[in-house]
Each structure stands twice: as structure tokens, then as C-alpha cells.
Coordinates of C-alpha atoms in Angstrom, one line a residue:
Chain B
X236 CA -8.0 -0.3 23.2
X237 CA -5.8 1.9 21.0
X238 CA -2.2 2.9 21.4
X239 CA -0.6 5.2 18.9
X240 CA 3.2 5.6 19.2
X241 CA 5.5 7.9 17.3
X242 CA 9.2 7.5 17.5
X243 CA 11.3 10.3 16.0
X244 CA 15.0 10.8 15.6
X245 CA 17.9 11.1 13.1
X246 CA 18.8 8.4 10.6
X247 CA 21.1 6.0 12.3
X248 CA 19.6 6.4 15.8
X249 CA 17.5 3.3 15.4
X250 CA 14.1 4.9 15.6
X251 CA 12.7 2.8 12.8
X252 CA 14.3 -0.4 14.3
X253 CA 12.7 0.4 17.7
X254 CA 9.3 0.8 16.0
X255 CA 9.7 -2.6 14.3
X256 CA 10.8 -4.1 17.6
X257 CA 7.7 -2.8 19.4
X258 CA 5.4 -3.9 16.6
X259 CA 6.8 -7.4 16.6
X260 CA 6.6 -7.7 20.4
X261 CA 3.0 -6.3 20.5
X262 CA 1.8 -8.9 18.0
X263 CA 1.0 -11.4 20.7
X264 CA -1.1 -8.8 22.6
X265 CA -2.9 -6.7 20.1
X266 CA -4.9 -8.3 17.2
X267 CA -4.3 -5.3 14.9
X268 CA -1.0 -3.6 14.5
X269 CA 0.4 -1.3 11.8
X270 CA 3.9 0.1 11.6
X271 CA 5.2 2.5 9.0
X272 CA 8.5 4.3 8.6
X273 CA 9.1 7.7 7.1
X274 CA 12.7 8.6 6.3
X275 CA 14.7 10.6 3.8
X276 CA 17.0 9.3 1.1
X277 CA 20.0 9.4 3.5
X278 CA 21.3 6.3 5.2
X279 CA 22.7 8.4 8.1
X280 CA 21.5 11.7 9.3
X281 CA 18.4 13.4 8.1
X282 CA 15.0 13.1 9.9
X283 CA 13.6 9.7 10.4
X284 CA 10.5 8.7 12.3
X285 CA 8.0 5.9 12.4
X286 CA 4.6 5.2 13.8
X287 CA 3.2 2.1 15.4
X288 CA -0.6 1.8 16.0
X289 CA -1.8 -1.1 18.2
X290 CA -5.5 -1.6 18.4
X291 CA -8.1 -4.1 19.5
X292 CA -10.3 -3.2 16.5
X293 CA -9.5 -2.8 12.8
X294 CA -7.1 0.1 12.0
X295 CA -8.3 2.2 9.2
X296 CA -5.6 4.8 9.0
X297 CA -2.1 3.7 9.8
X298 CA -1.1 7.4 10.2
X299 CA -1.6 8.5 13.8
X300 CA -2.7 12.2 13.9
X301 CA -2.2 12.1 17.7
X302 CA 0.2 10.1 19.7
X303 CA -0.5 8.3 23.0
X304 CA 3.2 7.8 23.4
X305 CA 6.1 9.7 21.9
X306 CA 9.7 8.8 21.8
X307 CA 12.0 11.7 20.9
X308 CA 15.6 10.6 20.1
X309 CA 16.8 14.1 19.1
X310 CA 15.7 17.7 18.8
X311 CA 14.6 17.7 15.1
X312 CA 11.0 18.9 14.9
X313 CA 10.6 17.9 18.6
X314 CA 8.1 20.7 19.2
X315 CA 6.0 19.6 16.2
X316 CA 5.8 16.1 17.6
X317 CA 5.0 17.2 21.1
X318 CA 2.1 19.1 19.7
X319 CA 0.8 15.8 18.4
X320 CA 0.6 14.3 22.0
X321 CA -2.9 13.2 22.8
X322 CA -4.5 14.2 26.2
X323 CA -2.8 11.9 28.9
X324 CA -0.1 11.1 26.3
X325 CA 3.4 10.3 27.4
X326 CA 6.6 11.8 25.9
X327 CA 9.9 10.0 26.6
X328 CA 12.7 12.4 25.7
X329 CA 16.4 11.6 25.2
X330 CA 17.7 14.5 27.2
X331 CA 21.2 14.0 25.8
X332 CA 20.1 15.3 22.4
X333 CA 16.7 16.8 22.9
X334 CA 15.9 19.8 25.0
X335 CA 12.2 19.5 25.5
X336 CA 11.6 20.4 29.1
X337 CA 7.8 20.6 29.2
X338 CA 4.8 19.2 27.5
X339 CA 1.2 20.7 27.3
X340 CA -1.0 20.4 30.3
X341 CA -2.5 16.9 30.9
X342 CA 0.5 15.2 29.2
X343 CA 3.4 13.4 30.9
X344 CA 7.1 13.9 30.3
X345 CA 9.9 11.5 31.1
X346 CA 13.4 12.7 30.5
X347 CA 16.5 10.4 30.5
X348 CA 19.9 10.9 29.1
X349 CA 19.6 7.8 26.9
X350 CA 22.6 8.6 24.6
X351 CA 25.0 9.2 27.5
X352 CA 23.7 6.1 29.2
X353 CA 24.2 4.0 26.1
X354 CA 27.7 5.4 25.7
X355 CA 28.6 4.3 29.2
X356 CA 27.2 0.9 28.5
X357 CA 29.6 0.7 25.5
X358 CA 27.4 1.3 22.5
X359 CA 25.9 4.7 21.7
X360 CA 23.6 2.9 19.2
X361 CA 21.7 1.3 22.1
X362 CA 20.1 4.6 23.1
X363 CA 16.9 3.5 21.4
X364 CA 16.7 0.4 23.6
X365 CA 17.3 2.6 26.7
X366 CA 14.3 4.6 25.6
X367 CA 12.2 1.5 25.2
X368 CA 13.0 0.5 28.8
X369 CA 12.0 4.0 30.0
X370 CA 8.7 3.9 28.0
X371 CA 7.8 0.5 29.4
X372 CA 8.3 1.8 32.9
X373 CA 5.5 4.3 32.5
X374 CA 3.4 2.6 29.8
X375 CA 3.6 -1.2 30.1
X376 CA 2.4 -1.9 26.5
X377 CA 4.0 -5.3 27.0
X378 CA 6.2 -6.9 29.6
X379 CA 10.0 -6.3 29.9
X380 CA 10.4 -10.1 29.4
X381 CA 8.5 -9.9 26.1
X382 CA 10.7 -7.0 25.0
X383 CA 13.8 -8.9 26.0
X384 CA 12.7 -11.9 23.9
X385 CA 12.3 -9.8 20.8
X386 CA 15.7 -8.1 21.3
X387 CA 17.2 -11.6 21.4
X388 CA 15.8 -12.2 18.0
X389 CA 17.4 -9.2 16.4
X390 CA 20.3 -9.8 14.0
X391 CA 23.3 -10.1 16.4
X392 CA 25.5 -7.4 14.8
X393 CA 28.8 -6.7 16.6
X394 CA 29.9 -9.3 19.3
X395 CA 28.5 -8.4 22.7
X396 CA 25.8 -6.2 21.2
X397 CA 23.0 -8.4 22.6
X398 CA 24.3 -8.2 26.1
X399 CA 24.7 -4.4 25.9
X400 CA 21.1 -4.1 24.5
X401 CA 19.7 -6.2 27.3
X402 CA 21.5 -4.0 29.9
X403 CA 20.3 -0.9 28.1
X404 CA 16.7 -2.1 28.4
X405 CA 17.1 -2.6 32.2
X406 CA 19.1 0.7 32.6
X407 CA 16.3 2.7 30.8
X408 CA 13.7 1.0 32.9
X409 CA 15.4 1.8 36.2
X410 CA 16.5 5.4 35.2
X411 CA 12.9 6.3 34.4
X412 CA 11.6 5.5 37.9
Chain H
X81 CA 6.0 -8.3 7.6
X82 CA 6.2 -5.2 5.4
X83 CA 3.8 -4.9 2.5
X84 CA 6.7 -5.4 0.1
X85 CA 7.8 -8.6 1.8
X86 CA 4.2 -9.9 2.0
X87 CA 3.9 -9.3 -1.8
X88 CA 7.2 -11.1 -2.4
X89 CA 6.1 -14.1 -0.3
X90 CA 2.8 -14.1 -2.1
X91 CA 4.6 -14.3 -5.5
X92 CA 6.7 -17.2 -4.2
X93 CA 3.6 -19.1 -2.9
X94 CA 1.9 -18.4 -6.2
X95 CA 4.6 -20.4 -7.9
X96 CA 6.6 -17.5 -9.3
X97 CA 9.6 -19.2 -10.9
X98 CA 11.6 -16.2 -12.1
X99 CA 12.0 -12.8 -10.6
X100 CA 13.9 -10.0 -12.4
X101 CA 14.3 -6.5 -10.9
X102 CA 16.3 -3.4 -10.4
X103 CA 16.3 -1.7 -7.0
X104 CA 14.3 1.4 -6.4
X105 CA 12.8 2.9 -3.3
X106 CA 10.1 2.4 -1.9
X107 CA 10.1 -1.2 -3.1
X108 CA 13.6 -2.3 -2.1
X109 CA 12.4 -4.7 0.6
X110 CA 10.7 -6.7 -2.2
X111 CA 13.8 -7.1 -4.3
X112 CA 15.9 -7.8 -1.2
X113 CA 13.5 -10.5 -0.1
X114 CA 13.4 -12.1 -3.5
X115 CA 17.3 -12.0 -3.7
X116 CA 17.4 -14.2 -0.5
X117 CA 14.4 -16.4 -1.0
X118 CA 14.3 -17.3 -4.7
X119 CA 17.7 -18.9 -5.0
X120 CA 17.2 -20.6 -1.6
X121 CA 14.1 -22.3 -3.1
X122 CA 15.9 -23.2 -6.3
X123 CA 14.2 -20.5 -8.4
X124 CA 15.6 -17.7 -10.6
X125 CA 16.6 -14.3 -9.2
X126 CA 18.4 -11.8 -11.4
X127 CA 19.2 -8.3 -10.5
X128 CA 19.0 -6.8 -13.9
X129 CA 21.1 -4.0 -15.2
X130 CA 18.1 -1.8 -15.8
X131 CA 14.3 -1.8 -15.8
X132 CA 14.3 -2.3 -19.5
X133 CA 16.3 -5.4 -19.1
X134 CA 14.0 -6.6 -16.3
X135 CA 10.8 -6.4 -18.3
X136 CA 12.5 -8.0 -21.3
X137 CA 13.7 -10.9 -19.1
X138 CA 10.1 -11.3 -18.0
X139 CA 9.1 -11.5 -21.6
X140 CA 11.6 -14.2 -22.2
X141 CA 10.7 -16.2 -19.2
X142 CA 7.0 -15.9 -19.9
X143 CA 7.5 -16.9 -23.5
X144 CA 9.2 -20.0 -22.2
X145 CA 6.1 -20.8 -20.1
X146 CA 7.4 -19.8 -16.7
X147 CA 5.6 -17.7 -14.1
X148 CA 7.6 -14.5 -14.1
X149 CA 7.5 -11.2 -12.2
X150 CA 9.2 -7.9 -12.1
X151 CA 8.7 -5.1 -9.6
X152 CA 9.6 -1.4 -9.5
X153 CA 8.4 2.0 -8.6
X154 CA 7.0 4.8 -10.8
X155 CA 10.1 6.0 -12.7
X156 CA 11.2 2.4 -13.3
X157 CA 7.7 1.4 -14.5
X158 CA 7.8 4.3 -17.0
X159 CA 10.9 2.6 -18.4
X160 CA 9.0 -0.7 -18.8
X161 CA 6.1 0.6 -20.9
X162 CA 7.5 -0.7 -24.1
X163 CA 8.0 -4.1 -22.7
X164 CA 4.4 -4.1 -21.2
X165 CA 3.0 -3.3 -24.7
X166 CA 5.0 -6.2 -26.1
X167 CA 3.8 -8.6 -23.4
X168 CA 0.2 -7.6 -24.2
X169 CA 0.8 -7.8 -27.9
X170 CA 2.4 -11.3 -27.7
X171 CA -0.3 -12.4 -25.2
X172 CA 2.1 -13.3 -22.5
X173 CA 1.1 -13.8 -18.9
X174 CA 3.2 -11.8 -16.4
X175 CA 2.9 -10.0 -13.1
X176 CA 4.3 -6.5 -12.8
X177 CA 4.3 -4.6 -9.5
X178 CA 4.3 -0.8 -9.2
X179 CA 4.9 0.4 -5.6
X180 CA 4.2 4.0 -6.6
X181 CA 6.2 7.1 -5.5
X182 CA 5.8 10.8 -6.1
X183 CA 6.3 12.1 -9.6
X184 CA 6.5 13.3 -12.3
X185 CA 10.2 12.6 -13.1
X186 CA 12.3 11.1 -10.4
X187 CA 9.9 12.9 -8.0
X188 CA 10.4 11.7 -4.5
X189 CA 10.4 8.5 -2.5
X190 CA 7.1 9.3 -0.8
X191 CA 4.0 7.3 -1.5
X192 CA 1.7 8.6 -4.3
X193 CA -1.1 7.5 -6.6
X194 CA 0.0 9.4 -9.7
X195 CA 0.2 6.3 -12.0
X196 CA -3.5 5.5 -12.3
X197 CA -3.7 6.8 -15.8
X198 CA -0.5 5.1 -16.9
X199 CA -1.7 1.8 -15.4
X200 CA -5.4 1.6 -16.4
X201 CA -5.3 3.4 -19.7
X202 CA -2.3 1.3 -20.8
X203 CA 0.9 3.4 -20.7
X204 CA 2.6 1.7 -23.6
X205 CA 1.5 2.0 -27.2
X206 CA -1.3 0.1 -28.9
X207 CA -4.8 -1.0 -27.9
X208 CA -4.2 -3.1 -24.9
X209 CA -5.2 -3.4 -21.3
X210 CA -3.6 -4.8 -18.2
X211 CA -5.6 -6.0 -15.3
X212 CA -4.8 -3.6 -12.5
X213 CA -5.2 -4.6 -8.8
X214 CA -5.1 -2.1 -6.0
X215 CA -4.2 -3.5 -2.5
X216 CA -5.1 -1.5 0.6
X217 CA -3.4 -3.6 3.3
X218 CA -0.4 -5.8 3.8
X219 CA -2.7 -8.8 3.7
X220 CA -4.1 -7.7 0.3
X221 CA -0.5 -7.2 -1.0
X222 CA -0.1 -10.9 -0.3
X223 CA -3.5 -12.2 -1.5
X224 CA -3.8 -10.0 -4.6
X225 CA -0.4 -11.0 -5.8
X226 CA -1.4 -14.7 -5.7
X227 CA -4.6 -13.7 -7.5
X228 CA -2.6 -11.7 -10.1
X229 CA -0.7 -14.9 -11.1
X230 CA -3.9 -16.8 -11.5
X231 CA -5.4 -14.0 -13.7
X232 CA -2.3 -13.6 -15.8
X233 CA -2.2 -17.3 -16.7
X234 CA -5.9 -17.6 -17.1
X235 CA -6.2 -14.7 -19.7
X236 CA -2.6 -14.5 -21.0
X237 CA -2.3 -10.9 -20.1
X238 CA 0.1 -8.8 -18.0
X239 CA -1.4 -8.1 -14.6
X240 CA -0.3 -5.1 -12.5
X241 CA -0.4 -4.9 -8.8
X242 CA -0.6 -1.1 -8.2
X243 CA 0.5 -0.3 -4.6
X244 CA 2.2 2.7 -3.2
X245 CA 5.1 3.4 -0.9
X246 CA 2.9 3.6 2.2
X247 CA 1.4 0.1 1.8
X248 CA 4.8 -1.2 0.6
X249 CA 6.7 -0.1 3.7
X250 CA 4.0 -0.6 6.2
X251 CA 4.2 -3.6 8.5
X252 CA 1.1 -5.5 9.7
X253 CA 0.6 -9.1 10.9
X254 CA -0.8 -11.2 8.1
X255 CA -2.0 -14.8 7.4
X256 CA 0.1 -16.4 4.8
X257 CA -1.4 -18.4 2.0
X258 CA -1.0 -22.1 2.9
X259 CA -2.7 -23.9 0.0
X260 CA -1.2 -24.9 -3.3
X261 CA -0.4 -22.2 -5.9
X262 CA -3.1 -21.3 -8.4
X263 CA -3.4 -24.1 -11.0
X264 CA -1.2 -23.5 -14.0
X265 CA -3.1 -24.0 -17.2
X266 CA -1.4 -25.8 -20.1
X267 CA 0.6 -23.5 -22.3
X268 CA 0.7 -25.1 -25.7
X269 CA 2.0 -21.8 -27.2
X270 CA 5.1 -21.7 -25.0
X271 CA 8.6 -22.0 -26.3
X272 CA 9.5 -25.2 -24.6
X273 CA 11.6 -26.9 -27.3
X274 CA 10.0 -28.1 -30.5
X275 CA 11.0 -31.8 -30.3
X276 CA 8.1 -33.8 -31.7
X277 CA 6.0 -30.9 -32.6
X278 CA 5.9 -27.9 -34.9
X279 CA 7.9 -24.9 -33.6
X280 CA 5.9 -22.2 -31.7
X281 CA 6.4 -18.6 -32.4
X282 CA 5.8 -15.8 -29.8
X283 CA 5.7 -12.4 -31.3
X284 CA 3.9 -9.1 -31.5
X285 CA 4.9 -8.2 -35.0
X286 CA 2.0 -9.2 -37.3
X287 CA 2.5 -7.8 -40.8
X288 CA 0.3 -10.2 -42.9
X289 CA -2.7 -8.8 -44.6
X290 CA -5.4 -8.1 -41.9
X291 CA -3.4 -10.2 -39.4
X292 CA -2.9 -7.4 -36.9
X293 CA -6.5 -6.3 -37.2
X294 CA -7.7 -9.9 -36.4
X295 CA -5.2 -10.1 -33.6
X296 CA -6.6 -6.9 -32.0
X297 CA -10.2 -8.4 -32.2
X298 CA -8.9 -11.4 -30.3
X299 CA -7.4 -9.2 -27.6
X300 CA -10.6 -7.1 -27.3
X301 CA -12.6 -10.3 -27.0
X302 CA -10.3 -11.3 -24.1
X303 CA -10.7 -7.9 -22.5
X304 CA -14.5 -8.1 -22.8
X305 CA -14.4 -11.5 -21.0
X306 CA -12.3 -10.0 -18.2
X307 CA -14.7 -7.1 -17.9
X308 CA -17.6 -9.5 -17.4
X309 CA -15.9 -11.9 -15.0
X310 CA -13.1 -10.3 -13.0
X311 CA -14.4 -7.1 -11.4
X312 CA -13.7 -6.9 -7.7
X313 CA -14.6 -4.2 -5.2
X314 CA -15.3 -3.6 -1.6
X315 CA -18.1 -1.5 -0.1
X316 CA -18.7 0.0 3.3
X317 CA -22.0 1.3 4.5
X318 CA -23.4 2.0 1.0
X319 CA -27.0 0.7 1.7
X320 CA -28.3 4.0 3.1
X321 CA -25.5 6.5 2.2
X322 CA -26.1 10.0 0.9
X323 CA -22.5 10.7 0.3
X324 CA -20.4 8.1 -1.5
X325 CA -16.7 8.2 -1.1
X326 CA -14.8 6.5 -4.0
X327 CA -11.1 5.7 -3.2
X328 CA -8.5 3.1 -3.9
X329 CA -5.3 1.9 -2.3
X330 CA -4.0 3.9 0.7
X331 CA -6.8 6.5 0.2
X332 CA -9.4 3.8 0.4
X333 CA -8.0 2.7 3.7
X334 CA -8.2 6.2 5.1
X335 CA -11.7 6.5 3.7
X336 CA -12.8 3.4 5.7
X337 CA -11.9 5.3 8.8
X338 CA -13.6 8.5 7.6
X339 CA -16.9 6.6 7.0
X340 CA -16.9 5.7 10.7
X341 CA -16.0 9.2 11.8
X342 CA -18.6 10.8 9.6
X343 CA -21.3 8.4 10.7
X344 CA -20.5 9.2 14.3
X345 CA -21.3 12.8 13.4
X346 CA -24.6 11.8 11.9
X347 CA -23.6 12.0 8.3
X348 CA -24.7 9.1 6.1
X349 CA -21.5 8.3 4.3
X350 CA -20.5 5.1 2.4
X351 CA -17.5 3.9 0.5
X352 CA -16.9 2.2 -2.8
X353 CA -13.4 0.9 -3.0
X354 CA -12.4 -0.7 -6.4
X355 CA -10.0 -3.5 -6.0
X356 CA -9.7 -3.9 -9.8
X357 CA -9.0 -0.5 -11.2
X358 CA -9.2 -2.1 -14.6
X359 CA -11.7 -3.5 -15.2
X360 CA -13.4 -0.8 -13.2
X361 CA -16.6 -1.6 -11.3
X362 CA -18.6 0.5 -13.8
X363 CA -22.1 -0.8 -13.3
X364 CA -21.8 -0.7 -9.6
X365 CA -20.7 2.9 -9.6
X366 CA -23.5 3.9 -12.1
X367 CA -26.1 2.3 -9.9
X368 CA -24.8 3.9 -6.7
X369 CA -24.4 7.3 -8.4
X370 CA -28.1 7.2 -9.3
X371 CA -29.2 7.1 -5.7
X372 CA -26.7 9.2 -3.7
X373 CA -26.7 13.0 -3.3
X374 CA -22.9 13.5 -3.6
X375 CA -19.8 11.6 -4.7
X376 CA -16.4 12.4 -3.3
X377 CA -13.3 11.0 -5.0
X378 CA -10.2 11.0 -2.8
X379 CA -6.8 10.3 -4.4
X380 CA -3.1 11.0 -3.8
X381 CA -2.9 12.7 -7.2
X382 CA -4.6 15.7 -8.9
X383 CA -7.6 13.8 -10.2
X384 CA -7.1 10.6 -12.2
X385 CA -9.7 8.0 -11.2
X386 CA -11.8 11.1 -10.8
X387 CA -12.2 11.1 -14.6
X388 CA -13.6 7.6 -14.7
X389 CA -16.0 8.4 -11.8
X390 CA -17.2 11.5 -13.6
X391 CA -17.6 9.5 -16.9
X392 CA -19.7 6.9 -15.1
X393 CA -21.7 9.2 -12.8
X394 CA -23.0 10.8 -16.0
X395 CA -24.3 13.8 -14.1
X396 CA -26.6 11.8 -11.9
X397 CA -24.9 13.2 -8.8
X398 CA -22.2 15.9 -8.5
X399 CA -18.7 14.5 -8.3
X400 CA -16.4 16.3 -5.9
X401 CA -12.7 15.7 -5.5
X402 CA -10.0 15.9 -2.9
X403 CA -6.5 15.3 -4.2
X404 CA -3.1 15.2 -2.6
X405 CA -0.3 15.2 -5.1
X406 CA 3.5 14.9 -4.9
X407 CA 3.9 12.2 -2.2
X408 CA 1.6 13.6 0.4
X409 CA -0.6 11.2 2.4
X410 CA -3.7 13.0 3.7
X411 CA -5.0 12.5 7.2
X412 CA -8.4 11.2 8.1
X413 CA -9.3 14.6 9.6
X414 CA -8.6 16.4 6.3
X415 CA -10.8 14.0 4.4
X416 CA -13.5 14.2 7.1
X417 CA -13.5 17.9 6.8
X418 CA -14.1 17.7 3.1
X419 CA -17.0 15.2 3.7
X420 CA -18.6 17.3 6.3
X421 CA -18.5 20.4 4.0
X422 CA -20.6 18.7 1.3
X423 CA -24.2 19.9 1.1
X424 CA -27.0 18.2 -0.8
X425 CA -27.0 19.6 -4.4
X426 CA -29.5 22.3 -5.0
X427 CA -32.3 20.6 -7.0
X428 CA -33.4 22.3 -10.2
X429 CA -36.7 24.0 -9.2
X430 CA -39.6 22.3 -10.9
X431 CA -42.2 24.3 -12.6
X432 CA -45.3 24.3 -10.6
X433 CA -48.1 22.7 -12.5
X434 CA -51.6 23.5 -11.3
X435 CA -54.0 20.7 -10.9
X436 CA -56.1 20.3 -13.9
X437 CA -59.7 21.0 -13.3

């Protein structure tokens, strides 16, 4: 089994963190996992993306040329990433900041206003977790409970952040139904 | 764990007592990990004021008999060349890590393999060598670092772990070394306080009549010994291959995938992946070059290990090259295309000789 996931966004949107979170959670399920980030020199802003490859056999190349799942946090180079979607691939799009409305034939598209939803929950930074919830609804790489467990292990950050993130996960999961 | 963190944890488990470093992307996770872990385990961590200071601190710690390490990325390693030459001249064991990025100059923070020449041909002045180890995975970042400390102490040479930004920042699950650190040999030459014995002297300035010449012969003897004993490499599908890929580090990892893809298309492809770039697996390459139809060297530079492969192939088979400079990581598809485009070399037509009657 092979799952290649690309998460793309702007620096500060938590794309790289989300990739790490997914890699850590999947470690109990897949024997081989690679994760690698690609970001510019900026701490905030600028393009930032990462790739997670989960496989039942040895992973030669950690760079996925095609994606079985794509999470688009913003518009930057969105069309380029969509072109990388493998047949039957799934694109989850943050419609608050990304205007992709269709994907090539044979691929699936799930749109949710993740940034707006995260804003309502009290933390715009949790948009990445909303997206994870939506992805898991359509591509259960691992259980929601497993995702929750990893989120609980994240550095706590601001007070109340953990609760918001847990709600964001559920909200994304429900909204993507 | 990221490759950088796995390397750092490897150093700690190898008994590294002193770490000195100056931050630079793409190896910052390494320095950050050491800054938290070394003091917590009662060892020395110093964020130096520069790379020059870091390598000089390594010199000092190594002279005092400690297991010491510094890490940096390409521009920082350039700054350390003087210190590396001094370490080699003074016969001091040390581990130096280069998580390469694009160059020349400040270049970029993207992964690259442009420092092969600098590492294996000794970038500092004088006739010296470092042992150079090239990891291809997060696990190897961990394991080869432990091995590097063993080699450094065993031969009293600086050992370089030559990684790149891709392997440094990549995360993979790994198995951590659980055993004891590599045994530390006695260091009767170390500056440990001269109470009850004659003072030791660690230096690389040898101005007595013929002294430096003799010292160089000692170094060369040591390098010969390393060449005989310490060559490491991996192979994949070489027994029946017609095309031999030669690649190291990140490119070797990509090449492993390409071997499978090309074989699925019916092309008999194999891979030689040197783990020690110095000493290079020379004999092995010569032997393989004598029985394949084509060699293809793949690197993230404009042709550096290529020159060693050409030298060793000695015209037995044509050596082709695919290079990606300036921080670009190729895809498997690109390399596969280059492999599939190779044709058996046209053989020189032999003059027909009629049967003697």
C-alpha cells in the first residue's frame, strides 16, 4: 500500500506541522514513512509545502511525483499541485483562501472554508487541523482517535489551544460530509 | 525523527562529550537538538561565535582527549577548512558534519551535493585526507555518525559525515542504537595534565630537519591502512546488470527506486552506492566497469564523483552523467528517462580474419 500526500500553503499556516503530525500518527500503521518539508527562508509568508509518503514497502524516493492526497491551504501554485494529483486522488481545498473549483477527471475534490471555520472556533491557526479532519472523512489513513492522540502530544502553545484544535478536527470531519 | 536529529542523537549515543556549532540552514535542527540534549546529559554545548571558532574548539577538545563534534552546512564548512587541515596535521580525531546546501557562495538553503570535491580531495591545505561517509536515510544518519566516532578515534583522523538538506530535514522512523558507545582507545598523546609524566605536545608545526617529511609518511601510512580496511558500499541488482548506476547520498536513494522502475521495463540496471566516498570503493568499481555496457553517474552537482568514476573505469565502459546543480533534487522519472535512453556502446568493428588454410 502506498499513500503519497502533499500539503501546500503559506509559511505560518501550519502545512509542515500538519505533515509532521500525519507522519507521526501513521507510524503505528505503516512500516515505512518519509516526511520532508520545503520552505523558503521566511518564517512567515512565502510558499511552504511538505510531502508525506506512507508505504508498506521500502520507500526509495521521498519525493512524490504524484499525490494520492493533496491538501491546499492557499492559492499559491494550487494549479501546479492539482496537476500532480494521481488518478483517483483526493484534493482537499481550503476554500477560504484557495479558489480551485474543479480537478481533472477521475480525481475527487472536497472544499471546505477551513480558515473561516478555524476563525469561528477562536484560532485561525487551527485551519490546518480542520483540513486534517476533512481529509480523514474521505481518506481514513488512520482513525480520528489516533489523530486526536497525536494532537494531544503537540506542544501546548497558547492556553486553550488544545481544545480548539480538537474541536477543529471534529468540525472539519463533519463539514466534509 | 528528522535526519538532523537522528544524527545528533547518534553522536550523543556514540559518547560525544563536546559539541560546538554555529547555526545554519539546513542543519539547524541538529544544533537545536544538541543545545537541549547535551547540557541535560551533563556534556558540553557551546554555540560558538563563528564556524572558525567552532572548529578551533573542536581542535582544543580533541587535543584534550574528548570526543568532539561540530556541524554546519556548505558555506560554514568552507570557513572550517583551515581547522580541518590543522586537525589532520595534528592527528586529532574529530567528527565534522556537512549537511550540504546549494552553492557556490551563500547559494541557497536547498539540498545539494556540490561539496564532494571539497570533502574527498581535502579542502584545506596539505597532503591529508578525511574519511567521508555519505548517509542515504535517516537511519544511516544515526548509524554512520556512531561509526564516524569509532573511525576517528581508531585512526586519529577527522571524519566527515557528508549529508544534504534533503536527508537532514526528512523525517523517517528509525531504530536508535541501544548498545554502548564505540570503545574509546587509550589516548596517551592527549593533553590531560602532565602530572607524573612528561608533557605531551599536540601540534602541526614541524620545522625540524626532515621532521615534516617523516610526519607526512606517517599520515600516508595511516591513509593506506584506512583504504585497505574501511571501504563501505551498498549494491543493488549488480549481478546481471548491463547499466550500472553510481550515486551517493540522496541521489543513491533515488537511484534505488530507478533500478526497480527500469527493471520493470525490462532494462538490466544495477546500482553501486559508495557509503565511504573516501576511501572510494575503487576496486569494486573497476571490476564492475569491466563487465557492464554503460555507467551512469547521477549527482546533484555538475560532475564531481563523476571524475573519480571516469578515472577508475579507465575506458572499460562509457561513463555517462546526469547532474542537477544549484539545489535541485531530481525526480525518479528524470533519472529513469536518462537510463532508458542509454544504448549499448557501438563496439569497434573487428577486422575480419580469414581462416588459415
